[in-house]
């Protein structure tokens, strides 16, 4: 089953590129915070993550949380706010029926509080691991508990509790995934490393292009295409470096085995721009 897919940039941050990519520039570059709007034929409007929101500024107003904002300065122009971009597609935040949470770092969940009618889907291990962290360790890992909505536990469903099965072509090299709605439209795939149990998403868009939303499994397409890993400072904010490397290898294998799959890291501007510019039926990701 196909779904309609639209990619938003909901805020952005700045950080040294060389930290996130071996051989990258020493200067700061801009990293978008991608949100995917998915319109499902029967389930309606779905979000994959929410990006930044004013709640992030509130949650990082005091110390030590303000260090997060200092380390990765954030910009959220009015035109990039989630509710503004949803309105351009005839939607309100209250219209969102499901929000699929890739992982619980603040730049992916800052807008959860603005979705009053959504149910949430995440990986149980990801949420429980974050909640078990101390305030300081959680902050180092990008976890701001204040961003979770009141009553979150009553509205959450755990993707990893479903029955995993072998993924269909062309994603089969990734191993197993969970069919979230039982109709073959959206497959949740564990991509651990950056976060304890990060959730990727396999789907086919309205043009029948195969897509993998891989969140922060890497920050650049050059990481999985050329095996250019982040440099050592990035390990300080990586939950499990060995698992991170294994996930990158899985992406590398997929990129070579199925080059027509659009592999979309949430913070890779080149990947997002290439997907948006692709003509219907053409190659979804074609980097030189």
mmCIF file of C-alpha atoms in Angstrom:
data_model
loop_
_atom_site.group_PDB
_atom_site.id
_atom_site.type_symbol
_atom_site.label_atom_id
_atom_site.label_comp_id
_atom_site.label_asym_id
_atom_site.label_seq_id
_atom_site.Cartn_x
_atom_site.Cartn_y
_atom_site.Cartn_z
ATOM 1 C CA UNK A 1 0.000 0.000 0.000
ATOM 2 C CA UNK A 2 1.248 3.471 -0.902
ATOM 3 C CA UNK A 3 1.077 6.567 1.290
ATOM 4 C CA UNK A 4 1.494 10.259 0.578
ATOM 5 C CA UNK A 5 4.792 11.570 1.966
ATOM 6 C CA UNK A 6 5.785 15.202 2.493
ATOM 7 C CA UNK A 7 8.992 16.285 4.211
ATOM 8 C CA UNK A 8 9.114 19.380 6.418
ATOM 9 C CA UNK A 9 12.128 21.150 7.917
ATOM 10 C CA UNK A 10 10.862 22.073 11.396
ATOM 11 C CA UNK A 11 13.656 24.178 12.803
ATOM 12 C CA UNK A 12 17.389 23.758 12.490
ATOM 13 C CA UNK A 13 20.526 23.765 14.584
ATOM 14 C CA UNK A 14 24.204 24.547 13.986
ATOM 15 C CA UNK A 15 27.166 22.382 14.819
ATOM 16 C CA UNK A 16 30.680 21.668 13.640
ATOM 17 C CA UNK A 17 30.441 19.451 10.561
ATOM 18 C CA UNK A 18 33.684 17.622 11.294
ATOM 19 C CA UNK A 19 32.239 16.244 14.530
ATOM 20 C CA UNK A 20 29.420 14.583 12.590
ATOM 21 C CA UNK A 21 31.423 13.490 9.527
ATOM 22 C CA UNK A 22 35.031 12.377 9.115
ATOM 23 C CA UNK A 23 36.767 14.804 6.778
ATOM 24 C CA UNK A 24 34.020 17.413 7.132
ATOM 25 C CA UNK A 25 34.563 21.125 7.536
ATOM 26 C CA UNK A 26 35.790 22.511 10.840
ATOM 27 C CA UNK A 27 33.201 25.278 10.760
ATOM 28 C CA UNK A 28 29.572 25.143 11.884
ATOM 29 C CA UNK A 29 26.971 24.033 9.355
ATOM 30 C CA UNK A 30 23.191 24.011 9.503
ATOM 31 C CA UNK A 31 21.347 20.766 10.185
ATOM 32 C CA UNK A 32 17.608 20.696 9.422
ATOM 33 C CA UNK A 33 15.233 18.865 11.720
ATOM 34 C CA UNK A 34 13.103 16.759 9.397
ATOM 35 C CA UNK A 35 9.494 15.844 10.044
ATOM 36 C CA UNK A 36 7.597 13.536 7.713
ATOM 37 C CA UNK A 37 3.897 14.062 7.102
ATOM 38 C CA UNK A 38 2.375 10.750 6.014
ATOM 39 C CA UNK A 39 -1.201 10.578 4.778
ATOM 40 C CA UNK A 40 -2.461 7.010 5.033
ATOM 41 C CA UNK A 41 -5.519 5.871 3.029
ATOM 42 C CA UNK A 42 -7.406 4.718 6.139
ATOM 43 C CA UNK A 43 -5.439 5.967 9.172
ATOM 44 C CA UNK A 44 -5.337 9.581 8.036
ATOM 45 C CA UNK A 45 -2.627 12.109 8.917
ATOM 46 C CA UNK A 46 0.471 10.672 10.589
ATOM 47 C CA UNK A 47 3.714 12.359 11.640
ATOM 48 C CA UNK A 48 7.152 10.814 11.908
ATOM 49 C CA UNK A 49 8.707 12.992 14.633
ATOM 50 C CA UNK A 50 7.835 16.636 15.287
ATOM 51 C CA UNK A 51 11.110 18.557 15.076
ATOM 52 C CA UNK A 52 11.641 21.651 17.197
ATOM 53 C CA UNK A 53 8.936 23.727 18.874
ATOM 54 C CA UNK A 54 8.840 26.628 21.372
ATOM 55 C CA UNK A 55 8.596 23.983 24.111
ATOM 56 C CA UNK A 56 12.288 23.291 23.486
ATOM 57 C CA UNK A 57 13.156 26.846 24.506
ATOM 58 C CA UNK A 58 11.059 26.492 27.661
ATOM 59 C CA UNK A 59 12.679 23.163 28.556
ATOM 60 C CA UNK A 60 16.193 24.566 28.120
ATOM 61 C CA UNK A 61 15.659 27.895 29.874
ATOM 62 C CA UNK A 62 17.378 26.833 33.099
ATOM 63 C CA UNK A 63 20.672 25.232 34.053
ATOM 64 C CA UNK A 64 21.971 22.640 33.246
ATOM 65 C CA UNK A 65 19.500 22.118 30.376
ATOM 66 C CA UNK A 66 20.565 25.418 28.857
ATOM 67 C CA UNK A 67 23.870 23.723 27.945
ATOM 68 C CA UNK A 68 21.945 21.782 25.288
ATOM 69 C CA UNK A 69 20.925 25.023 23.584
ATOM 70 C CA UNK A 70 24.480 26.347 23.895
ATOM 71 C CA UNK A 71 26.068 23.246 22.324
ATOM 72 C CA UNK A 72 23.675 23.189 19.358
ATOM 73 C CA UNK A 73 22.179 26.661 18.789
ATOM 74 C CA UNK A 74 18.622 26.339 17.513
ATOM 75 C CA UNK A 75 16.642 28.472 15.076
ATOM 76 C CA UNK A 76 12.900 28.036 14.484
ATOM 77 C CA UNK A 77 11.601 30.585 11.955
ATOM 78 C CA UNK A 78 7.870 31.208 12.016
ATOM 79 C CA UNK A 79 7.463 29.735 8.529
ATOM 80 C CA UNK A 80 9.047 26.477 9.686
ATOM 81 C CA UNK A 81 6.834 25.937 12.712
ATOM 82 C CA UNK A 82 4.963 22.672 12.461
ATOM 83 C CA UNK A 83 1.485 24.144 12.721
ATOM 84 C CA UNK A 84 2.258 26.612 9.910
ATOM 85 C CA UNK A 85 3.443 23.885 7.570
ATOM 86 C CA UNK A 86 0.517 21.634 8.433
ATOM 87 C CA UNK A 87 -1.886 24.500 7.694
ATOM 88 C CA UNK A 88 -0.393 24.791 4.198
ATOM 89 C CA UNK A 89 -1.630 21.212 3.675
ATOM 90 C CA UNK A 90 -5.081 21.881 5.101
ATOM 91 C CA UNK A 91 -4.330 20.305 8.475
ATOM 92 C CA UNK A 92 -4.249 21.340 12.107
ATOM 93 C CA UNK A 93 -2.203 19.709 14.871
ATOM 94 C CA UNK A 94 -5.472 18.295 16.222
ATOM 95 C CA UNK A 95 -5.943 16.403 12.927
ATOM 96 C CA UNK A 96 -2.848 14.251 13.510
ATOM 97 C CA UNK A 97 -4.023 10.752 14.476
ATOM 98 C CA UNK A 98 -0.642 9.088 15.011
ATOM 99 C CA UNK A 99 2.853 10.348 15.755
ATOM 100 C CA UNK A 100 5.636 7.844 15.158
ATOM 101 C CA UNK A 101 8.572 8.742 17.414
ATOM 102 C CA UNK A 102 11.931 7.707 15.959
ATOM 103 C CA UNK A 103 13.658 8.329 19.306
ATOM 104 C CA UNK A 104 13.391 10.667 22.259
ATOM 105 C CA UNK A 105 16.038 13.301 21.615
ATOM 106 C CA UNK A 106 14.628 16.786 21.992
ATOM 107 C CA UNK A 107 14.969 17.822 18.342
ATOM 108 C CA UNK A 108 12.601 14.980 17.414
ATOM 109 C CA UNK A 109 9.908 15.314 20.108
ATOM 110 C CA UNK A 110 9.661 19.006 21.005
ATOM 111 C CA UNK A 111 6.229 19.287 19.376
ATOM 112 C CA UNK A 112 4.540 16.249 20.950
ATOM 113 C CA UNK A 113 2.637 18.461 23.386
ATOM 114 C CA UNK A 114 0.965 20.215 20.443
ATOM 115 C CA UNK A 115 -0.793 17.063 19.182
ATOM 116 C CA UNK A 116 -3.858 16.751 21.435
ATOM 117 C CA UNK A 117 -5.533 13.858 19.596
ATOM 118 C CA UNK A 118 -2.546 11.814 18.473
ATOM 119 C CA UNK A 119 -1.584 8.390 19.662
ATOM 120 C CA UNK A 120 2.137 7.752 19.825
ATOM 121 C CA UNK A 121 4.224 4.856 18.528
ATOM 122 C CA UNK A 122 7.778 4.250 19.691
ATOM 123 C CA UNK A 123 10.200 1.519 20.684
ATOM 124 C CA UNK A 124 9.680 0.502 24.331
ATOM 125 C CA UNK A 125 13.418 0.087 25.026
ATOM 126 C CA UNK A 126 14.124 3.574 23.713
ATOM 127 C CA UNK A 127 11.668 5.254 26.069
ATOM 128 C CA UNK A 128 12.478 3.112 29.104
ATOM 129 C CA UNK A 129 16.228 3.576 28.681
ATOM 130 C CA UNK A 130 15.867 7.338 28.547
ATOM 131 C CA UNK A 131 13.600 7.433 31.587
ATOM 132 C CA UNK A 132 16.121 5.387 33.567
ATOM 133 C CA UNK A 133 18.896 7.941 33.015
ATOM 134 C CA UNK A 134 19.912 10.516 35.594
ATOM 135 C CA UNK A 135 19.202 14.145 34.827
ATOM 136 C CA UNK A 136 22.802 14.846 33.761
ATOM 137 C CA UNK A 137 23.268 11.681 31.733
ATOM 138 C CA UNK A 138 19.897 12.182 30.076
ATOM 139 C CA UNK A 139 20.835 15.732 29.151
ATOM 140 C CA UNK A 140 24.090 14.507 27.599
ATOM 141 C CA UNK A 141 21.967 12.131 25.532
ATOM 142 C CA UNK A 142 19.542 14.833 24.389
ATOM 143 C CA UNK A 143 16.694 13.769 26.706
ATOM 144 C CA UNK A 144 14.403 16.464 28.101
ATOM 145 C CA UNK A 145 11.554 14.777 30.038
ATOM 146 C CA UNK A 146 9.567 18.027 30.163
ATOM 147 C CA UNK A 147 8.809 17.620 26.459
ATOM 148 C CA UNK A 148 6.588 14.577 26.989
ATOM 149 C CA UNK A 149 2.860 15.406 27.032
ATOM 150 C CA UNK A 150 0.767 14.813 30.128
ATOM 151 C CA UNK A 151 -0.805 11.376 29.868
ATOM 152 C CA UNK A 152 1.764 10.146 27.378
ATOM 153 C CA UNK A 153 1.761 6.598 28.770
ATOM 154 C CA UNK A 154 -1.971 6.223 28.151
ATOM 155 C CA UNK A 155 -1.538 7.217 24.512
ATOM 156 C CA UNK A 156 1.551 5.226 23.531
ATOM 157 C CA UNK A 157 1.848 1.957 21.625
ATOM 158 C CA UNK A 158 5.142 0.095 21.385
ATOM 159 C CA UNK A 159 6.204 -0.905 17.879
ATOM 160 C CA UNK A 160 8.705 -3.456 19.099
ATOM 161 C CA UNK A 161 5.939 -5.414 20.858
ATOM 162 C CA UNK A 162 4.471 -6.375 17.484
ATOM 163 C CA UNK A 163 5.367 -9.512 15.556
ATOM 164 C CA UNK A 164 8.564 -8.937 13.570
ATOM 165 C CA UNK A 165 8.914 -10.523 10.159
ATOM 166 C CA UNK A 166 11.303 -10.375 7.254
ATOM 167 C CA UNK A 167 11.043 -7.067 5.418
ATOM 168 C CA UNK A 168 9.802 -7.180 1.816
ATOM 169 C CA UNK A 169 11.905 -6.114 -1.167
ATOM 170 C CA UNK A 170 13.684 -3.805 -1.612
ATOM 171 C CA UNK A 171 14.430 -3.388 2.132
ATOM 172 C CA UNK A 172 15.132 -7.074 2.818
ATOM 173 C CA UNK A 173 18.816 -6.534 3.629
ATOM 174 C CA UNK A 174 17.763 -4.608 6.744
ATOM 175 C CA UNK A 175 16.402 -7.803 8.284
ATOM 176 C CA UNK A 176 13.113 -7.746 10.176
ATOM 177 C CA UNK A 177 10.499 -5.100 10.818
ATOM 178 C CA UNK A 178 7.013 -4.695 12.301
ATOM 179 C CA UNK A 179 4.037 -3.942 10.052
ATOM 180 C CA UNK A 180 2.520 -1.119 12.103
ATOM 181 C CA UNK A 181 -1.003 -1.195 10.675
ATOM 182 C CA UNK A 182 -1.086 -4.726 9.303
ATOM 183 C CA UNK A 183 -1.520 -3.567 5.723
ATOM 184 C CA UNK A 184 2.067 -3.402 4.452
ATOM 185 C CA UNK A 185 2.105 0.395 4.365
ATOM 186 C CA UNK A 186 4.549 1.249 7.174
ATOM 187 C CA UNK A 187 7.243 -1.017 8.596
ATOM 188 C CA UNK A 188 9.034 -0.055 11.812
ATOM 189 C CA UNK A 189 12.701 -1.107 11.792
ATOM 190 C CA UNK A 190 15.055 -0.976 14.794
ATOM 191 C CA UNK A 191 18.162 1.118 14.142
ATOM 192 C CA UNK A 192 20.025 1.202 17.457
ATOM 193 C CA UNK A 193 23.254 3.011 18.216
ATOM 194 C CA UNK A 194 22.626 6.738 18.229
ATOM 195 C CA UNK A 195 19.761 6.049 20.635
ATOM 196 C CA UNK A 196 18.958 2.860 22.576
ATOM 197 C CA UNK A 197 16.370 1.492 20.125
ATOM 198 C CA UNK A 198 15.819 4.055 17.397
ATOM 199 C CA UNK A 199 12.909 3.400 15.017
ATOM 200 C CA UNK A 200 13.348 3.693 11.270
ATOM 201 C CA UNK A 201 10.419 3.524 8.866
ATOM 202 C CA UNK A 202 10.060 1.770 5.490
ATOM 203 C CA UNK A 203 7.292 2.853 3.125
ATOM 204 C CA UNK A 204 6.283 3.388 -0.484
ATOM 205 C CA UNK A 205 5.216 6.898 -1.408
ATOM 206 C CA UNK A 206 2.458 7.986 -3.770
ATOM 207 C CA UNK A 207 4.852 7.663 -6.745
ATOM 208 C CA UNK A 208 5.707 4.091 -5.649
ATOM 209 C CA UNK A 209 9.210 5.106 -4.608
ATOM 210 C CA UNK A 210 10.729 2.983 -1.847
ATOM 211 C CA UNK A 211 11.769 5.130 1.123
ATOM 212 C CA UNK A 212 13.628 4.540 4.366
ATOM 213 C CA UNK A 213 13.300 7.236 7.013
ATOM 214 C CA UNK A 214 16.339 6.472 9.156
ATOM 215 C CA UNK A 215 16.274 9.404 11.618
ATOM 216 C CA UNK A 216 19.717 9.784 13.245
ATOM 217 C CA UNK A 217 21.133 6.418 12.210
ATOM 218 C CA UNK A 218 23.608 8.816 10.602
ATOM 219 C CA UNK A 219 23.722 12.557 9.998
ATOM 220 C CA UNK A 220 24.873 12.492 6.360
ATOM 221 C CA UNK A 221 24.400 10.252 3.338
ATOM 222 C CA UNK A 222 28.198 10.301 3.031
ATOM 223 C CA UNK A 223 28.400 8.280 6.239
ATOM 224 C CA UNK A 224 26.689 5.200 4.831
ATOM 225 C CA UNK A 225 27.716 5.681 1.203
ATOM 226 C CA UNK A 226 31.424 6.265 1.859
ATOM 227 C CA UNK A 227 31.702 4.849 5.404
ATOM 228 C CA UNK A 228 32.713 8.274 6.750
ATOM 229 C CA UNK A 229 31.772 7.940 10.402
ATOM 230 C CA UNK A 230 31.466 10.794 12.900
ATOM 231 C CA UNK A 231 34.677 11.689 14.716
ATOM 232 C CA UNK A 232 35.403 10.801 18.343
ATOM 233 C CA UNK A 233 33.543 13.719 20.062
ATOM 234 C CA UNK A 234 30.286 12.335 18.621
ATOM 235 C CA UNK A 235 30.767 9.211 20.718
ATOM 236 C CA UNK A 236 30.023 11.286 23.816
ATOM 237 C CA UNK A 237 26.387 11.595 22.676
ATOM 238 C CA UNK A 238 26.110 8.140 21.091
ATOM 239 C CA UNK A 239 24.338 5.551 23.204
ATOM 240 C CA UNK A 240 26.197 2.514 21.801
ATOM 241 C CA UNK A 241 29.044 3.116 19.355
ATOM 242 C CA UNK A 242 29.385 -0.517 18.268
ATOM 243 C CA UNK A 243 25.657 -0.683 17.510
ATOM 244 C CA UNK A 244 25.909 2.636 15.661
ATOM 245 C CA UNK A 245 28.609 1.248 13.377
ATOM 246 C CA UNK A 246 26.580 -1.899 12.726
ATOM 247 C CA UNK A 247 23.556 0.196 11.769
ATOM 248 C CA UNK A 248 25.654 2.265 9.361
ATOM 249 C CA UNK A 249 26.893 -0.972 7.774
ATOM 250 C CA UNK A 250 23.303 -2.096 7.270
ATOM 251 C CA UNK A 251 22.553 1.188 5.510
ATOM 252 C CA UNK A 252 25.686 0.824 3.392
ATOM 253 C CA UNK A 253 24.590 -2.662 2.331
ATOM 254 C CA UNK A 254 21.083 -1.442 1.493
ATOM 255 C CA UNK A 255 22.393 1.515 -0.525
ATOM 256 C CA UNK A 256 24.462 -0.821 -2.715
ATOM 257 C CA UNK A 257 21.941 -3.666 -2.952
ATOM 258 C CA UNK A 258 18.948 -1.395 -3.670
ATOM 259 C CA UNK A 259 20.236 1.945 -5.011
ATOM 260 C CA UNK A 260 16.729 3.192 -5.850
ATOM 261 C CA UNK A 261 15.690 3.268 -2.180
ATOM 262 C CA UNK A 262 15.602 6.834 -0.880
ATOM 263 C CA UNK A 263 17.507 6.623 2.412
ATOM 264 C CA UNK A 264 16.656 9.793 4.309
ATOM 265 C CA UNK A 265 18.562 10.771 7.462
ATOM 266 C CA UNK A 266 16.642 13.429 9.369
ATOM 267 C CA UNK A 267 19.444 16.001 9.383
ATOM 268 C CA UNK A 268 20.948 15.522 5.907
ATOM 269 C CA UNK A 269 19.907 18.514 3.801
ATOM 270 C CA UNK A 270 21.306 16.982 0.602
ATOM 271 C CA UNK A 271 19.210 13.831 1.014
ATOM 272 C CA UNK A 272 16.024 15.744 1.781
ATOM 273 C CA UNK A 273 16.514 18.168 -1.110
ATOM 274 C CA UNK A 274 17.234 15.360 -3.560
ATOM 275 C CA UNK A 275 14.087 13.498 -2.555
ATOM 276 C CA UNK A 276 11.954 16.619 -2.857
ATOM 277 C CA UNK A 277 13.362 17.440 -6.276
ATOM 278 C CA UNK A 278 12.947 13.924 -7.675
ATOM 279 C CA UNK A 279 10.470 13.652 -10.532
ATOM 280 C CA UNK A 280 7.682 11.052 -10.194
ATOM 281 C CA UNK A 281 9.013 7.659 -11.183
ATOM 282 C CA UNK A 282 12.612 8.889 -11.272
ATOM 283 C CA UNK A 283 15.497 7.987 -8.973
ATOM 284 C CA UNK A 284 14.711 9.089 -5.430
ATOM 285 C CA UNK A 285 18.327 9.657 -4.356
ATOM 286 C CA UNK A 286 21.078 10.146 -6.901
ATOM 287 C CA UNK A 287 24.217 11.618 -5.377
ATOM 288 C CA UNK A 288 27.304 12.139 -7.493
#
